[in-house]
CSV table of N, CA and C in Angstrom, one decimal:
chain,number,residue,atom,x,y,z
A,72,UNK,N,11.3,8.9,-27.2
A,72,UNK,CA,11.9,8.4,-25.7
A,72,UNK,C,12.3,6.7,-25.8
A,73,UNK,N,13.2,6.3,-25.4
A,73,UNK,CA,13.8,5.0,-25.1
A,73,UNK,C,12.8,4.3,-24.5
A,74,UNK,N,12.5,2.8,-25.1
A,74,UNK,CA,11.8,2.1,-24.2
A,74,UNK,C,12.1,1.9,-22.5
A,75,UNK,N,13.4,1.9,-22.2
A,75,UNK,CA,13.9,2.1,-21.1
A,75,UNK,C,13.4,3.3,-20.1
A,76,UNK,N,13.0,4.2,-21.0
A,76,UNK,CA,12.5,5.2,-20.3
A,76,UNK,C,11.0,5.7,-19.8
A,77,UNK,N,10.5,4.6,-20.6
A,77,UNK,CA,9.0,4.8,-20.7
A,77,UNK,C,8.3,3.8,-20.0
A,78,UNK,N,7.0,4.2,-18.9
A,78,UNK,CA,6.7,2.9,-18.1
A,78,UNK,C,5.6,2.4,-19.0
A,79,UNK,N,5.5,2.7,-20.3
A,79,UNK,CA,4.8,1.9,-21.2
A,79,UNK,C,5.7,0.4,-21.4
A,80,UNK,N,6.9,0.3,-21.3
A,80,UNK,CA,7.7,-0.7,-21.4
A,80,UNK,C,7.3,-1.8,-20.6
A,81,UNK,N,6.6,-1.2,-19.3
A,81,UNK,CA,6.2,-2.5,-18.4
A,81,UNK,C,5.1,-3.1,-18.4
A,82,UNK,N,5.0,-4.4,-18.5
A,82,UNK,CA,3.9,-5.5,-18.4
A,82,UNK,C,3.3,-5.7,-17.1
A,83,UNK,N,4.2,-6.2,-16.4
A,83,UNK,CA,4.0,-6.7,-15.0
A,83,UNK,C,4.7,-5.8,-13.7
A,84,UNK,N,4.3,-5.6,-12.6
A,84,UNK,CA,4.9,-5.1,-11.5
A,84,UNK,C,4.9,-6.2,-10.2
A,85,UNK,N,6.1,-6.8,-9.7
A,85,UNK,CA,6.2,-7.6,-8.8
A,85,UNK,C,6.2,-7.3,-7.2
A,86,UNK,N,5.2,-7.6,-6.4
A,86,UNK,CA,5.3,-6.8,-5.0
A,86,UNK,C,5.3,-7.8,-3.8
A,87,UNK,N,5.9,-8.0,-2.7
A,87,UNK,CA,5.4,-8.8,-1.7
A,87,UNK,C,4.4,-8.2,-1.0
A,88,UNK,N,3.5,-9.0,-0.6
A,88,UNK,CA,2.6,-8.9,0.3
A,88,UNK,C,2.7,-7.7,1.3
A,89,UNK,N,4.0,-8.4,2.1
A,89,UNK,CA,4.1,-7.7,3.2
A,89,UNK,C,4.9,-6.1,2.9
A,90,UNK,N,5.3,-5.9,1.7
A,90,UNK,CA,5.5,-4.5,1.6
A,90,UNK,C,4.2,-3.8,1.3
A,91,UNK,N,3.4,-4.2,0.7
A,91,UNK,CA,1.8,-3.3,0.5
A,91,UNK,C,1.2,-3.2,1.7
A,92,UNK,N,1.3,-4.4,2.7
A,92,UNK,CA,0.7,-4.1,4.0
A,92,UNK,C,1.3,-3.1,4.9
A,93,UNK,N,2.5,-3.2,5.0
A,93,UNK,CA,3.5,-2.0,5.5
A,93,UNK,C,3.0,-0.6,5.2
A,94,UNK,N,3.0,-0.3,3.8
A,94,UNK,CA,3.1,0.9,3.4
A,94,UNK,C,1.2,1.3,3.6
A,95,UNK,N,0.4,0.5,3.3
A,95,UNK,CA,-1.0,0.7,3.4
A,95,UNK,C,-1.2,1.2,5.2
A,96,UNK,N,-0.5,0.3,5.9
A,96,UNK,CA,-0.8,0.4,7.5
A,96,UNK,C,-0.2,1.9,7.9
A,97,UNK,N,1.2,1.9,7.6
A,97,UNK,CA,1.5,3.1,7.5
A,97,UNK,C,0.9,4.6,7.3
A,98,UNK,N,0.4,4.4,6.0
A,98,UNK,CA,-0.8,5.6,5.7
A,98,UNK,C,-1.9,5.5,6.6
A,99,UNK,N,-2.6,4.3,7.2
A,99,UNK,CA,-3.6,4.3,8.3
A,99,UNK,C,-3.2,4.8,9.5
A,100,UNK,N,-2.1,4.7,10.0
A,100,UNK,CA,-1.4,5.0,11.4
A,100,UNK,C,-1.0,6.3,11.4
A,101,UNK,N,-0.5,6.8,10.5
A,101,UNK,CA,0.5,8.2,10.4
A,101,UNK,C,0.4,9.0,9.6
A,102,UNK,N,1.2,10.2,9.4
A,102,UNK,CA,1.2,11.0,8.5
A,102,UNK,C,1.8,10.7,7.0
A,103,UNK,N,2.7,9.8,7.4
A,103,UNK,CA,3.8,9.2,6.5
A,103,UNK,C,2.9,8.5,5.5
A,104,UNK,N,3.4,8.8,4.2
A,104,UNK,CA,3.0,8.4,2.9
A,104,UNK,C,3.8,7.4,2.0
A,105,UNK,N,4.3,6.4,2.7
A,105,UNK,CA,5.2,5.4,1.7
A,105,UNK,C,4.3,4.8,0.8
A,106,UNK,N,5.2,4.3,-0.4
A,106,UNK,CA,4.4,3.9,-2.0
A,106,UNK,C,5.6,2.7,-2.0
A,107,UNK,N,5.1,2.1,-3.1
A,107,UNK,CA,5.9,1.0,-4.0
A,107,UNK,C,6.6,1.9,-5.1
A,108,UNK,N,7.7,1.5,-5.1
A,108,UNK,CA,8.4,2.2,-6.0
A,108,UNK,C,9.1,1.3,-7.2
A,109,UNK,N,9.0,1.7,-8.4
A,109,UNK,CA,9.4,1.0,-9.3
A,109,UNK,C,10.5,1.9,-10.2
A,110,UNK,N,11.9,1.4,-10.2
A,110,UNK,CA,12.9,2.3,-10.8
A,110,UNK,C,13.2,1.9,-12.2
A,111,UNK,N,13.5,3.2,-12.7
A,111,UNK,CA,14.1,2.7,-14.0
A,111,UNK,C,15.6,2.3,-14.0
A,112,UNK,N,16.0,1.6,-15.2
A,112,UNK,CA,15.3,1.6,-16.6
A,112,UNK,C,14.1,0.6,-16.5
A,113,UNK,N,13.1,0.8,-17.3
A,113,UNK,CA,12.0,0.0,-17.2
A,113,UNK,C,12.1,-1.2,-18.3
A,114,UNK,N,11.3,-2.4,-17.9
A,114,UNK,CA,11.3,-3.3,-18.8
A,114,UNK,C,10.1,-4.1,-18.7
A,115,UNK,N,9.9,-5.3,-19.3
A,115,UNK,CA,8.7,-6.2,-18.9
A,115,UNK,C,8.3,-6.5,-17.6
A,116,UNK,N,9.0,-7.0,-17.1
A,116,UNK,CA,8.9,-7.4,-15.6
A,116,UNK,C,9.7,-6.6,-14.8
A,117,UNK,N,8.8,-5.8,-13.9
A,117,UNK,CA,9.7,-4.8,-12.7
A,117,UNK,C,9.2,-5.5,-11.5
A,118,UNK,N,10.0,-5.0,-10.5
A,118,UNK,CA,9.9,-5.2,-8.9
A,118,UNK,C,9.6,-4.0,-8.3
A,119,UNK,N,8.7,-3.9,-7.6
A,119,UNK,CA,8.2,-2.5,-6.9
A,119,UNK,C,8.5,-2.8,-5.4
A,120,UNK,N,9.1,-2.0,-4.7
A,120,UNK,CA,9.7,-2.1,-3.4
A,120,UNK,C,9.3,-0.8,-2.3
A,121,UNK,N,9.0,-1.4,-1.1
A,121,UNK,CA,8.5,-0.4,-0.5
A,121,UNK,C,9.6,0.9,-0.3
A,122,UNK,N,9.3,2.1,-0.1
A,122,UNK,CA,9.7,3.2,-0.2
A,122,UNK,C,8.9,4.4,0.4
A,123,UNK,N,9.8,5.5,1.2
A,123,UNK,CA,9.0,6.4,1.9
A,123,UNK,C,9.6,7.7,1.5
A,124,UNK,N,9.0,8.2,0.3
A,124,UNK,CA,9.5,9.4,-0.3
A,124,UNK,C,9.8,10.7,0.4
A,125,UNK,N,8.9,10.5,1.6
A,125,UNK,CA,9.0,11.8,2.5
A,125,UNK,C,7.8,12.7,2.2
A,126,UNK,N,7.6,14.2,2.6
A,126,UNK,CA,6.4,14.8,2.4
A,126,UNK,C,6.3,15.3,1.2
A,127,UNK,N,7.2,15.3,0.2
A,127,UNK,CA,7.3,15.7,-1.2
A,127,UNK,C,6.4,15.0,-2.2
A,128,UNK,N,6.1,13.7,-1.8
A,128,UNK,CA,5.3,13.1,-3.0
A,128,UNK,C,3.9,13.8,-3.3
A,129,UNK,N,3.7,13.7,-4.6
A,129,UNK,CA,2.6,14.6,-5.1
A,129,UNK,C,1.2,13.5,-5.8
A,130,UNK,N,0.2,13.4,-4.9
A,130,UNK,CA,-0.8,12.2,-5.2
A,130,UNK,C,-1.9,12.7,-5.8
A,131,UNK,N,-1.7,14.1,-6.0
A,131,UNK,CA,-3.1,14.7,-6.8
A,131,UNK,C,-3.2,14.3,-8.0
A,132,UNK,N,-4.2,14.6,-8.4
A,132,UNK,CA,-4.6,14.3,-10.3
A,132,UNK,C,-3.9,15.5,-10.9
A,133,UNK,N,-3.7,16.5,-10.5
A,133,UNK,CA,-3.2,17.6,-11.3
A,133,UNK,C,-2.3,18.3,-10.5
A,134,UNK,N,-1.2,19.2,-11.3
A,134,UNK,CA,-0.5,20.1,-10.4
A,134,UNK,C,-1.1,21.2,-10.3
A,135,UNK,N,-1.2,21.7,-9.3
A,135,UNK,CA,-1.8,22.7,-8.8
A,135,UNK,C,-1.4,24.2,-9.3
A,136,UNK,N,0.0,24.2,-9.7
A,136,UNK,CA,0.3,25.8,-10.5
A,136,UNK,C,0.0,25.6,-12.0
A,137,UNK,N,0.0,24.5,-12.4
A,137,UNK,CA,-0.3,24.4,-14.2
A,137,UNK,C,-1.5,23.8,-14.3
A,138,UNK,N,-2.2,23.0,-13.7
A,138,UNK,CA,-3.5,22.4,-14.2
A,138,UNK,C,-3.1,21.3,-14.8
A,139,UNK,N,-1.6,20.9,-15.2
A,139,UNK,CA,-1.6,19.7,-16.1
A,139,UNK,C,-1.7,18.4,-15.4
A,140,UNK,N,-2.3,17.2,-15.9
A,140,UNK,CA,-2.3,15.9,-15.2
A,140,UNK,C,-1.1,15.5,-14.6
A,141,UNK,N,-0.8,15.0,-13.4
A,141,UNK,CA,0.2,14.7,-13.0
A,141,UNK,C,0.6,13.0,-12.9
A,142,UNK,N,1.5,12.3,-13.3
A,142,UNK,CA,1.7,11.0,-13.6
A,142,UNK,C,2.2,10.6,-12.1
A,143,UNK,N,2.6,9.2,-12.3
A,143,UNK,CA,3.1,8.7,-10.9
A,143,UNK,C,4.5,8.6,-10.9
A,144,UNK,N,5.3,9.1,-11.8
A,144,UNK,CA,6.7,9.4,-11.9
A,144,UNK,C,7.2,10.5,-10.9
A,145,UNK,N,8.2,10.2,-10.1
A,145,UNK,CA,9.0,11.2,-9.4
A,145,UNK,C,9.6,11.9,-10.6
A,146,UNK,N,9.6,13.5,-10.8
A,146,UNK,CA,10.5,14.2,-11.6
A,146,UNK,C,12.1,14.0,-11.2
A,147,UNK,N,12.1,13.9,-10.2
A,147,UNK,CA,13.9,14.0,-10.0
A,147,UNK,C,14.6,12.5,-10.1
A,148,UNK,N,13.8,11.6,-10.0
A,148,UNK,CA,14.6,10.3,-10.4
A,148,UNK,C,13.8,9.5,-11.7
A,149,UNK,N,12.6,10.0,-11.9
A,149,UNK,CA,12.1,9.0,-12.9
A,149,UNK,C,11.5,7.8,-12.4
A,150,UNK,N,11.7,7.6,-11.0
A,150,UNK,CA,10.7,5.9,-10.6
A,150,UNK,C,9.4,6.5,-10.4
A,151,UNK,N,8.5,5.4,-10.6
A,151,UNK,CA,7.2,5.5,-10.3
A,151,UNK,C,6.8,5.3,-9.2
A,152,UNK,N,6.0,5.8,-8.5
A,152,UNK,CA,5.4,6.0,-7.1
A,152,UNK,C,4.1,5.2,-7.2
A,153,UNK,N,3.8,4.2,-6.8
A,153,UNK,CA,2.6,3.5,-6.6
A,153,UNK,C,2.0,3.5,-5.2
A,154,UNK,N,0.9,4.4,-4.8
A,154,UNK,CA,0.1,4.3,-3.5
A,154,UNK,C,-0.3,2.9,-3.0
A,155,UNK,N,-0.2,2.3,-2.1
A,155,UNK,CA,-0.6,1.1,-1.6
A,155,UNK,C,-2.1,0.8,-2.2
A,156,UNK,N,-2.9,1.8,-1.9
A,156,UNK,CA,-4.2,1.8,-2.0
A,156,UNK,C,-4.8,1.2,-3.6
A,157,UNK,N,-3.8,1.7,-4.4
A,157,UNK,CA,-4.0,1.1,-5.7
A,157,UNK,C,-3.7,-0.4,-6.0
A,158,UNK,N,-3.0,-1.0,-5.2
A,158,UNK,CA,-2.6,-2.3,-5.5
A,158,UNK,C,-3.6,-3.0,-4.7
A,159,UNK,N,-4.9,-2.5,-3.9
A,159,UNK,CA,-5.6,-3.2,-3.0
A,159,UNK,C,-7.4,-2.8,-3.5
A,160,UNK,N,-8.2,-3.9,-3.4
A,160,UNK,CA,-9.4,-3.7,-3.5
A,160,UNK,C,-10.1,-3.3,-2.3
A,161,UNK,N,-10.2,-1.8,-2.0
A,161,UNK,CA,-10.4,-1.3,-0.6
A,161,UNK,C,-11.7,-1.7,-0.4
A,162,UNK,N,-12.7,-2.3,-1.0
A,162,UNK,CA,-14.0,-2.8,-0.6
A,162,UNK,C,-14.1,-4.1,0.2
A,163,UNK,N,-12.7,-4.7,0.2
A,163,UNK,CA,-12.4,-5.7,1.1
A,163,UNK,C,-11.8,-5.7,2.1
A,164,UNK,N,-11.5,-4.3,2.6
A,164,UNK,CA,-10.6,-4.2,3.8
A,164,UNK,C,-11.6,-3.2,4.8
A,165,UNK,N,-11.7,-3.6,6.1
A,165,UNK,CA,-12.2,-2.5,7.0
A,165,UNK,C,-11.4,-1.7,7.4
A,166,UNK,N,-11.8,-0.8,8.4
A,166,UNK,CA,-10.8,0.2,9.1
A,166,UNK,C,-9.9,-0.6,9.9
A,167,UNK,N,-8.6,-0.1,9.9
A,167,UNK,CA,-7.9,-0.2,10.9
A,167,UNK,C,-8.2,-0.3,12.3
A,168,UNK,N,-8.1,-1.2,12.9
A,168,UNK,CA,-8.7,-1.5,14.3
A,168,UNK,C,-8.2,-0.5,15.3
A,169,UNK,N,-9.0,0.3,15.8
A,169,UNK,CA,-8.2,1.1,16.8
A,169,UNK,C,-8.4,0.7,18.3
A,170,UNK,N,-7.5,1.0,19.3
A,170,UNK,CA,-7.5,0.1,20.6
A,170,UNK,C,-8.9,0.6,21.5
A,171,UNK,N,-9.3,1.5,21.0
A,171,UNK,CA,-10.7,2.1,21.7
A,171,UNK,C,-11.8,1.3,21.1
A,172,UNK,N,-11.7,0.7,19.8
A,172,UNK,CA,-12.8,0.0,19.4
A,172,UNK,C,-12.7,-1.6,19.8
A,173,UNK,N,-11.3,-2.2,20.1
A,173,UNK,CA,-10.9,-3.3,20.7
A,173,UNK,C,-11.7,-3.4,21.7
A,174,UNK,N,-11.6,-2.1,22.6
A,174,UNK,CA,-11.6,-2.2,24.2
A,174,UNK,C,-13.2,-2.3,24.2
A,175,UNK,N,-13.8,-1.5,23.5
A,175,UNK,CA,-15.4,-1.5,23.7
A,175,UNK,C,-16.0,-2.8,23.0
A,176,UNK,N,-15.4,-3.7,22.3
A,176,UNK,CA,-16.1,-4.8,21.9
A,176,UNK,C,-15.3,-5.9,23.0
A,177,UNK,N,-14.4,-5.8,23.6
A,177,UNK,CA,-14.2,-6.7,24.9
A,177,UNK,C,-14.7,-6.6,25.8
A,178,UNK,N,-15.3,-5.1,26.0
A,178,UNK,CA,-16.3,-4.7,27.5
A,178,UNK,C,-17.5,-5.0,27.2
A,179,UNK,N,-18.3,-5.4,25.9
A,179,UNK,CA,-19.3,-5.6,25.6
A,179,UNK,C,-19.9,-7.1,25.4
A,180,UNK,N,-18.6,-8.1,25.5
A,180,UNK,CA,-18.5,-9.3,25.6
A,180,UNK,C,-19.1,-9.8,26.9
A,181,UNK,N,-20.0,-10.0,27.3
A,181,UNK,CA,-20.5,-10.5,28.7
A,181,UNK,C,-19.8,-11.8,29.3
A,182,UNK,N,-19.2,-12.6,28.3
A,182,UNK,CA,-18.7,-13.8,28.7
A,182,UNK,C,-17.1,-13.9,29.1
A,183,UNK,N,-16.7,-12.6,28.8
A,183,UNK,CA,-15.3,-12.6,29.0
A,183,UNK,C,-15.0,-11.2,30.0
A,184,UNK,N,-14.0,-11.2,31.1
A,184,UNK,CA,-13.6,-10.4,31.9
A,184,UNK,C,-12.7,-9.2,31.1
A,185,UNK,N,-12.9,-8.2,31.5
A,185,UNK,CA,-12.1,-7.2,30.7
A,185,UNK,C,-10.9,-7.2,31.6
A,186,UNK,N,-9.7,-7.1,31.1
A,186,UNK,CA,-8.3,-7.1,31.7
A,186,UNK,C,-7.8,-6.2,30.8
A,187,UNK,N,-6.4,-5.5,31.3
A,187,UNK,CA,-5.5,-5.0,30.2
A,187,UNK,C,-4.7,-6.1,29.5
A,188,UNK,N,-4.5,-6.9,30.0
A,188,UNK,CA,-3.6,-8.2,29.2
A,188,UNK,C,-4.8,-8.7,28.4
A,189,UNK,N,-5.8,-8.9,28.5
A,189,UNK,CA,-6.8,-9.3,27.4
A,189,UNK,C,-7.0,-8.7,26.4
A,190,UNK,N,-7.1,-7.1,26.8
A,190,UNK,CA,-7.2,-6.3,25.6
A,190,UNK,C,-6.0,-5.8,24.9
A,191,UNK,N,-4.9,-6.0,25.1
A,191,UNK,CA,-3.6,-6.0,24.5
A,191,UNK,C,-3.7,-7.1,23.4
A,192,UNK,N,-3.9,-8.3,24.2
A,192,UNK,CA,-4.1,-9.6,23.0
A,192,UNK,C,-5.1,-9.5,22.2
A,193,UNK,N,-6.3,-9.1,22.6
A,193,UNK,CA,-7.4,-8.9,21.4
A,193,UNK,C,-7.1,-8.0,20.6
A,194,UNK,N,-6.3,-6.9,20.9
A,194,UNK,CA,-6.1,-5.8,19.9
A,194,UNK,C,-5.0,-6.4,19.0
A,195,UNK,N,-4.1,-7.1,19.3
A,195,UNK,CA,-2.9,-7.7,18.8
A,195,UNK,C,-3.7,-8.8,17.5
A,196,UNK,N,-4.7,-9.4,18.0
A,196,UNK,CA,-5.5,-10.3,17.1
A,196,UNK,C,-6.2,-9.3,16.2
A,197,UNK,N,-6.8,-8.3,16.5
A,197,UNK,CA,-7.5,-7.6,15.4
A,197,UNK,C,-6.6,-6.9,14.5
A,198,UNK,N,-5.4,-6.4,15.0
A,198,UNK,CA,-4.6,-6.1,14.1
A,198,UNK,C,-4.0,-7.2,12.9
A,199,UNK,N,-3.8,-8.3,13.3
A,199,UNK,CA,-3.3,-9.2,12.7
A,199,UNK,C,-4.2,-9.6,11.6
A,200,UNK,N,-5.6,-9.7,12.1
A,200,UNK,CA,-6.8,-10.0,11.1
A,200,UNK,C,-7.0,-9.1,10.1
A,201,UNK,N,-6.7,-7.9,10.5
A,201,UNK,CA,-6.7,-6.8,9.7
A,201,UNK,C,-5.7,-7.0,8.5
A,202,UNK,N,-4.6,-7.0,9.0
A,202,UNK,CA,-3.3,-7.3,7.9
A,202,UNK,C,-3.7,-8.3,7.0
A,203,UNK,N,-4.4,-9.5,7.3
A,203,UNK,CA,-4.7,-10.5,6.7
A,203,UNK,C,-5.6,-10.3,5.6
A,204,UNK,N,-6.6,-9.4,6.0
A,204,UNK,CA,-7.4,-8.9,4.9
A,204,UNK,C,-6.8,-7.8,4.1
A,205,UNK,N,-6.0,-7.4,4.4
A,205,UNK,CA,-5.1,-6.4,3.2
A,205,UNK,C,-4.1,-7.2,2.3
A,206,UNK,N,-3.8,-8.4,3.0
A,206,UNK,CA,-3.0,-9.3,2.0
A,206,UNK,C,-4.1,-10.1,1.1
A,207,UNK,N,-5.0,-10.2,1.6
A,207,UNK,CA,-6.1,-11.1,0.6
A,207,UNK,C,-6.8,-10.1,-0.4
A,208,UNK,N,-6.3,-9.0,-0.1
A,208,UNK,CA,-7.1,-7.7,-1.2
A,208,UNK,C,-6.4,-7.2,-2.2
A,209,UNK,N,-5.0,-7.9,-2.6
A,209,UNK,CA,-4.2,-7.5,-3.6
A,209,UNK,C,-5.2,-7.7,-4.5
A,210,UNK,N,-4.9,-6.9,-5.7
A,210,UNK,CA,-5.5,-6.8,-7.0
A,210,UNK,C,-4.6,-7.5,-8.0
A,211,UNK,N,-4.8,-7.9,-9.4
A,211,UNK,CA,-4.4,-8.4,-10.2
A,211,UNK,C,-3.8,-7.6,-11.0
A,212,UNK,N,-4.3,-6.2,-11.4
A,212,UNK,CA,-3.9,-5.2,-12.2
A,212,UNK,C,-3.7,-3.8,-11.5
A,213,UNK,N,-2.9,-2.9,-11.8
A,213,UNK,CA,-3.1,-1.5,-11.3
A,213,UNK,C,-2.7,-0.7,-12.8
A,214,UNK,N,-2.9,0.6,-12.4
A,214,UNK,CA,-3.0,1.4,-13.7
A,214,UNK,C,-2.0,2.3,-12.9
A,215,UNK,N,-1.1,2.6,-14.0
A,215,UNK,CA,0.2,3.5,-14.0
A,215,UNK,C,-0.6,5.0,-14.4
A,216,UNK,N,-0.4,5.9,-13.7
A,216,UNK,CA,-0.8,7.4,-14.4
A,216,UNK,C,0.5,8.2,-15.3
A,217,UNK,N,0.6,8.3,-16.3
A,217,UNK,CA,1.5,8.9,-17.1
A,217,UNK,C,1.4,10.3,-16.8
A,218,UNK,N,2.7,10.9,-17.4
A,218,UNK,CA,2.8,12.3,-17.1
A,218,UNK,C,2.0,13.1,-18.5
A,219,UNK,N,1.2,14.0,-18.1
A,219,UNK,CA,0.5,14.9,-19.0
A,219,UNK,C,-0.6,14.0,-19.3
A,220,UNK,N,-1.2,13.2,-18.7
A,220,UNK,CA,-2.4,12.5,-18.9
A,220,UNK,C,-2.1,11.1,-19.3
A,221,UNK,N,-3.2,10.2,-19.5
A,221,UNK,CA,-2.9,8.8,-20.0
A,221,UNK,C,-2.6,8.1,-19.1
A,222,UNK,N,-3.1,6.9,-19.1
A,222,UNK,CA,-2.8,5.6,-18.2
A,222,UNK,C,-2.3,4.5,-18.9
A,223,UNK,N,-1.5,3.6,-18.2
A,223,UNK,CA,-0.8,2.4,-18.7
A,223,UNK,C,-1.4,1.0,-17.6
A,224,UNK,N,-2.0,0.2,-17.9
A,224,UNK,CA,-2.5,-0.9,-17.1
A,224,UNK,C,-1.4,-2.0,-17.2
A,225,UNK,N,-0.9,-2.5,-16.1
A,225,UNK,CA,0.0,-3.6,-16.1
A,225,UNK,C,-0.4,-4.7,-14.9
A,226,UNK,N,0.0,-5.8,-15.2
A,226,UNK,CA,-0.3,-6.9,-14.2
A,226,UNK,C,0.2,-7.0,-13.1
A,227,UNK,N,0.0,-7.2,-11.5
A,227,UNK,CA,0.4,-7.2,-10.4
A,227,UNK,C,0.8,-8.6,-10.0
A,228,UNK,N,2.0,-8.9,-9.4
A,228,UNK,CA,2.5,-10.5,-9.1
A,228,UNK,C,2.8,-10.4,-8.1
A,229,UNK,N,2.3,-11.3,-7.1
A,229,UNK,CA,2.8,-11.1,-5.6
A,229,UNK,C,3.6,-12.2,-5.4
A,230,UNK,N,5.0,-11.8,-5.0
A,230,UNK,CA,6.0,-12.6,-4.6
A,230,UNK,C,5.8,-13.1,-3.1
A,231,UNK,N,6.6,-14.3,-2.8
A,231,UNK,CA,6.5,-14.7,-1.8
A,231,UNK,C,7.3,-13.7,-0.8
A,232,UNK,N,6.7,-13.9,0.4
A,232,UNK,CA,7.3,-12.8,1.5
A,232,UNK,C,8.7,-13.3,2.2
A,233,UNK,N,9.2,-12.5,2.9
A,233,UNK,CA,10.7,-13.2,3.3
A,233,UNK,C,10.5,-14.2,4.3
A,234,UNK,N,9.3,-14.2,4.7
A,234,UNK,CA,9.2,-15.5,5.9
A,234,UNK,C,8.7,-16.8,5.1
A,235,UNK,N,8.7,-16.5,3.8
A,235,UNK,CA,8.4,-17.9,2.9
A,235,UNK,C,6.9,-18.1,2.7
A,236,UNK,N,6.0,-17.0,2.9
A,236,UNK,CA,4.8,-17.0,3.0
A,236,UNK,C,4.3,-17.3,1.7
């Protein structure tokens, strides 16, 4: 296999924190399964971009029909699909804040009167704090699962976001 066809050619994957946050948040809030996609041809430094492959993405450890270990490659395109969870230290991130939890916390605060507007503001703040926690939980390395078994560890490089952060 040509080096440009194998994920083993990759030494580092560059992502924006915004793409990882967007993919992870979508997975928390909906049935969507966005990933960070790395497209061939492969080289030492690659860019992973936000991608929604639709319902067909397979994230199981093995093929249900053959029992063979499934890698991170899309069989149709050869692209690598990295679930955002693998790019994050999950222990550093709490659960996505629900409006009910935000309301309960606000109502429990005896020093603040509950209003619908205050609830909305607090929930927006809670979601932004959660997003910041996700940004702060990016890992330095990720493991790419290879077809048929085996893995390949690569560095994760964080690019500046579009807002210049």
